[in-house]
């Protein structure tokens, strides 16, 4: 039997990775759009809070909490912080399933999946 060399290992690894990519299914992240859910469109006549809004920038606000800058807000990596989204915040008033108003970010609507550093849990 021939010894298992690095060259042989690399060839098999490339073949396996190519096969998984071409087969699709759960392994093909490119075909699935990397399993991200798109945020729905805001209610008619309302605009989302802009990324350029000075208050939003100061609070590290994002319409999707997954986009938080973890270098600036390392507490967002904590397991207990996973449910810290606008929908669970005391400053949030729900308009529909995907959007609502924030009493701090008043220049538009915020997504229920959003987050900022002013989060305070609803009681």
Coordinates of N, CA and C in Angstrom, one line a residue:
X1 N 0.8 -1.2 0.0 CA 0.0 0.0 0.0 C 0.9 1.2 0.0
X2 N 0.5 2.2 -0.8 CA 1.3 3.4 -0.9 C 1.1 4.3 0.3
X3 N 2.1 5.0 0.8 CA 2.0 5.9 2.0 C 1.1 7.1 1.6
X4 N 0.5 7.6 2.7 CA -0.4 8.7 2.5 C 0.4 10.0 2.7
X5 N 0.7 10.7 1.6 CA 1.6 11.9 1.6 C 0.7 13.2 1.6
X6 N 1.4 14.3 1.9 CA 0.8 15.6 1.9 C 0.2 15.9 0.5
X7 N 0.9 15.5 -0.5 CA 0.4 15.8 -1.9 C -0.9 15.0 -2.1
X8 N -1.0 13.8 -1.7 CA -2.2 13.0 -1.9 C -3.3 13.5 -1.0
X9 N -3.0 14.0 0.2 CA -4.0 14.6 1.1 C -4.6 15.8 0.4
X10 N -3.7 16.7 -0.1 CA -4.2 17.9 -0.7 C -5.1 17.6 -1.9
X11 N -4.7 16.7 -2.8 CA -5.5 16.3 -3.9 C -6.9 15.8 -3.5
X12 N -6.9 15.0 -2.5 CA -8.2 14.5 -2.0 C -9.1 15.6 -1.4
X13 N -8.4 16.5 -0.7 CA -9.1 17.6 -0.1 C -9.8 18.5 -1.1
X14 N -9.0 18.8 -2.2 CA -9.6 19.6 -3.2 C -10.7 18.9 -4.0
X15 N -10.6 17.6 -4.2 CA -11.7 16.9 -4.9 C -12.9 16.9 -4.0
X16 N -12.7 16.6 -2.7 CA -13.9 16.6 -1.7 C -14.5 18.0 -1.7
X17 N -13.8 19.0 -1.5 CA -14.3 20.4 -1.4 C -15.1 20.7 -2.7
X18 N -14.5 20.4 -3.9 CA -15.2 20.6 -5.2 C -16.5 19.9 -5.3
X19 N -16.5 18.6 -4.8 CA -17.7 17.8 -4.9 C -18.8 18.4 -4.0
X20 N -18.4 18.8 -2.8 CA -19.4 19.4 -1.9 C -20.0 20.7 -2.4
X21 N -19.1 21.5 -3.1 CA -19.6 22.7 -3.7 C -20.6 22.5 -4.8
X22 N -20.3 21.5 -5.6 CA -21.1 21.2 -6.8 C -22.4 20.5 -6.4
X23 N -22.4 19.7 -5.4 CA -23.5 18.9 -5.0 C -24.6 19.8 -4.4
X24 N -24.2 20.9 -3.8 CA -25.2 21.8 -3.3 C -25.7 21.3 -1.9
X25 N -27.0 21.4 -1.7 CA -27.6 21.0 -0.4 C -27.2 21.9 0.7
X26 N -27.1 21.5 1.9 CA -26.8 22.3 3.0 C -25.3 22.8 3.0
X27 N -24.5 22.1 2.3 CA -23.1 22.5 2.3 C -22.8 23.7 1.3
X28 N -23.7 23.9 0.3 CA -23.4 24.9 -0.7 C -24.0 26.3 -0.2
X29 N -23.2 27.0 0.5 CA -23.6 28.3 1.1 C -23.8 29.4 0.1
X30 N -23.2 29.3 -1.1 CA -23.3 30.3 -2.1 C -24.7 30.1 -2.8
X31 N -25.2 28.9 -3.0 CA -26.5 28.7 -3.6 C -27.6 29.2 -2.6
X32 N -27.4 29.1 -1.3 CA -28.4 29.4 -0.3 C -28.4 30.9 0.0
X33 N -27.5 31.7 -0.5 CA -27.4 33.1 -0.1 C -26.9 33.2 1.3
X34 N -26.1 32.2 1.7 CA -25.5 32.2 3.0 C -26.5 32.3 4.1
X35 N -27.7 31.7 3.9 CA -28.7 31.6 4.9 C -29.1 32.8 5.6
X36 N -29.0 34.0 5.0 CA -29.4 35.2 5.7 C -30.8 35.6 5.3
X37 N -31.6 36.0 6.3 CA -32.9 36.5 6.1 C -32.8 38.0 5.7
X38 N -33.6 38.3 4.7 CA -33.6 39.7 4.3 C -34.7 40.5 5.1
X39 N -34.3 41.7 5.5 CA -35.2 42.5 6.3 C -36.3 43.0 5.3
X40 N -37.6 42.9 5.7 CA -38.7 43.3 4.8 C -38.7 44.8 4.5
X41 N -39.4 45.2 3.6 CA -39.5 46.7 3.3 C -40.3 47.4 4.3
X42 N -39.9 48.7 4.6 CA -40.6 49.4 5.6 C -42.1 49.7 5.2
X43 N -42.9 50.1 6.2 CA -44.3 50.4 5.9 C -44.4 51.5 4.9
X44 N -45.5 51.6 4.1 CA -45.6 52.6 3.1 C -45.5 54.0 3.7
X45 N -44.8 54.9 3.0 CA -44.6 56.3 3.3 C -43.6 56.5 4.4
X46 N -43.0 55.5 4.9 CA -42.0 55.6 6.0 C -40.6 55.2 5.5
X47 N -39.6 55.9 6.0 CA -38.2 55.6 5.6 C -37.4 55.0 6.8
X48 N -36.5 54.0 6.5 CA -35.7 53.5 7.6 C -34.7 54.6 8.1
X49 N -34.3 54.5 9.3 CA -33.2 55.4 9.9 C -32.0 55.2 9.0
X50 N -31.4 56.3 8.6 CA -30.2 56.3 7.7 C -29.0 55.9 8.5
X51 N -28.1 55.2 7.8 CA -26.8 54.9 8.3 C -26.0 56.2 8.6
X52 N -26.3 57.2 7.9 CA -25.6 58.5 8.1 C -26.2 59.4 9.2
X53 N -27.3 59.0 9.8 CA -27.9 59.8 10.9 C -26.9 59.9 12.0
X54 N -26.6 61.1 12.5 CA -25.6 61.3 13.5 C -25.9 60.5 14.8
X55 N -27.2 60.5 15.2 CA -27.5 59.8 16.4 C -27.3 58.3 16.3
X56 N -27.7 57.8 15.1 CA -27.6 56.3 14.8 C -26.1 56.0 14.8
X57 N -25.2 56.8 14.2 CA -23.8 56.5 14.2 C -23.2 56.6 15.6
X58 N -23.6 57.5 16.4 CA -23.1 57.6 17.8 C -23.5 56.4 18.7
X59 N -24.7 55.8 18.4 CA -25.1 54.7 19.1 C -24.7 53.3 18.5
X60 N -24.0 53.4 17.4 CA -23.6 52.1 16.8 C -24.8 51.3 16.2
X61 N -25.8 52.1 15.7 CA -27.1 51.4 15.3 C -26.9 50.7 13.9
X62 N -27.5 49.6 13.8 CA -27.6 48.8 12.6 C -29.1 48.3 12.5
X63 N -29.6 48.2 11.3 CA -30.9 47.7 11.1 C -30.9 46.2 11.3
X64 N -29.8 45.5 11.2 CA -29.6 44.1 11.5 C -28.6 44.0 12.6
X65 N -28.9 43.4 13.7 CA -28.0 43.3 14.9 C -26.8 42.5 14.5
X66 N -26.9 41.6 13.5 CA -25.7 40.8 13.1 C -24.6 41.7 12.6
X67 N -24.9 42.9 12.1 CA -23.9 43.8 11.6 C -23.2 44.6 12.6
X68 N -23.4 44.4 13.8 CA -22.8 45.2 14.9 C -21.3 45.1 14.8
X69 N -20.6 46.2 15.1 CA -19.1 46.2 15.1 C -18.7 45.6 16.5
X70 N -18.3 44.4 16.5 CA -18.0 43.7 17.7 C -16.7 44.2 18.4
X71 N -15.9 44.9 17.6 CA -14.7 45.5 18.2 C -15.1 46.7 19.1
X72 N -16.1 47.5 18.6 CA -16.5 48.6 19.4 C -17.5 48.2 20.5
X73 N -18.2 47.1 20.3 CA -19.2 46.7 21.3 C -19.0 45.2 21.6
X74 N -18.0 44.8 22.3 CA -17.7 43.4 22.5 C -18.7 42.7 23.4
X75 N -19.5 43.5 24.1 CA -20.6 42.8 24.9 C -21.6 42.2 24.0
X76 N -21.7 42.6 22.7 CA -22.7 41.9 21.8 C -22.3 40.5 21.5
X77 N -21.1 40.1 21.8 CA -20.7 38.7 21.5 C -21.2 37.8 22.7
X78 N -21.5 38.3 23.8 CA -22.0 37.5 24.9 C -23.3 36.7 24.6
X79 N -23.4 35.5 25.1 CA -24.6 34.7 24.8 C -25.9 35.4 25.2
X80 N -25.8 36.1 26.4 CA -27.1 36.8 26.9 C -27.5 38.0 26.0
X81 N -26.6 38.4 25.1 CA -26.9 39.6 24.3 C -27.6 39.2 22.9
X82 N -27.7 37.9 22.7 CA -28.3 37.5 21.4 C -29.7 37.9 21.2
X83 N -30.5 38.1 22.3 CA -31.8 38.6 22.2 C -32.0 40.1 22.3
X84 N -30.9 40.8 22.3 CA -30.9 42.3 22.4 C -31.1 42.8 21.0
X85 N -32.4 43.0 20.7 CA -32.8 43.5 19.4 C -33.9 44.6 19.6
X86 N -34.1 45.4 18.7 CA -35.1 46.5 18.9 C -36.5 46.0 19.3
X87 N -36.9 44.8 18.9 CA -38.2 44.3 19.2 C -38.3 44.1 20.7
X88 N -37.2 43.8 21.4 CA -37.1 43.6 22.8 C -36.8 44.8 23.7
X89 N -36.6 45.9 23.0 CA -36.2 47.2 23.7 C -37.3 48.0 24.2
X90 N -37.1 48.6 25.3 CA -38.1 49.5 26.0 C -38.4 50.7 25.1
X91 N -37.5 51.2 24.3 CA -37.6 52.4 23.5 C -38.4 52.1 22.2
X92 N -38.8 50.9 21.9 CA -39.4 50.4 20.6 C -40.9 50.3 20.7
X93 N -41.6 50.8 19.7 CA -43.0 50.7 19.5 C -43.2 50.0 18.2
X94 N -43.8 48.8 18.2 CA -44.0 48.0 17.0 C -45.1 48.6 16.0
X95 N -44.7 48.7 14.7 CA -45.7 49.1 13.7 C -46.3 48.0 12.9
X96 N -45.4 47.0 12.6 CA -45.8 45.8 11.9 C -44.8 44.7 12.2
X97 N -44.9 43.6 11.5 CA -44.0 42.4 11.9 C -42.5 42.7 11.7
X98 N -42.1 43.6 10.9 CA -40.7 43.9 10.6 C -40.2 45.2 11.1
X99 N -41.1 46.2 11.4 CA -40.7 47.5 11.7 C -41.4 48.2 12.8
X100 N -40.7 49.2 13.3 CA -41.3 50.0 14.4 C -40.7 51.3 14.6
X101 N -41.2 52.1 15.6 CA -40.6 53.4 15.9 C -39.7 53.3 17.1
X102 N -38.7 54.1 17.2 CA -37.8 54.2 18.3 C -37.9 55.6 18.9
X103 N -38.0 55.7 20.2 CA -38.1 57.0 20.9 C -36.8 57.7 20.9
X104 N -35.7 57.1 20.6 CA -34.4 57.7 20.5 C -34.0 58.1 19.1
X105 N -34.2 57.1 18.2 CA -33.9 57.3 16.7 C -35.1 57.8 16.0
X106 N -35.4 59.0 16.0 CA -36.7 59.6 15.6 C -36.8 59.9 14.1
X107 N -35.7 59.8 13.4 CA -35.6 60.2 12.0 C -35.9 59.0 11.0
X108 N -36.9 58.2 11.4 CA -37.3 57.1 10.5 C -37.8 55.9 11.4
X109 N -37.9 54.8 10.7 CA -38.3 53.6 11.4 C -37.1 52.6 11.5
X110 N -37.2 51.8 12.5 CA -36.1 50.8 12.7 C -36.7 49.4 12.6
X111 N -35.8 48.5 12.1 CA -36.2 47.1 11.9 C -36.3 46.4 13.3
X112 N -37.2 45.4 13.4 CA -37.3 44.7 14.7 C -36.0 43.9 15.0
X113 N -35.2 43.6 14.0 CA -33.9 42.9 14.2 C -32.8 43.9 14.4
X114 N -33.0 45.2 14.6 CA -32.0 46.2 14.7 C -31.4 46.1 16.1
X115 N -30.3 46.9 16.3 CA -29.7 47.1 17.6 C -28.9 48.4 17.7
X116 N -28.8 49.0 18.9 CA -27.9 50.1 19.2 C -27.5 50.0 20.6
X117 N -26.5 50.8 21.0 CA -25.9 50.7 22.3 C -26.9 51.2 23.4
X118 N -28.0 51.8 23.0 CA -28.9 52.4 24.0 C -30.0 51.3 24.4
X119 N -29.8 50.1 24.0 CA -30.7 49.0 24.3 C -31.0 48.9 25.8
X120 N -32.3 48.8 26.1 CA -32.8 48.6 27.4 C -33.9 47.6 27.4
X121 N -33.8 46.5 28.1 CA -34.8 45.5 28.0 C -36.2 45.9 28.5
X122 N -37.2 45.5 27.8 CA -38.6 45.8 28.1 C -38.9 45.1 29.5
X123 N -39.7 45.7 30.3 CA -40.1 45.1 31.6 C -41.5 44.6 31.5

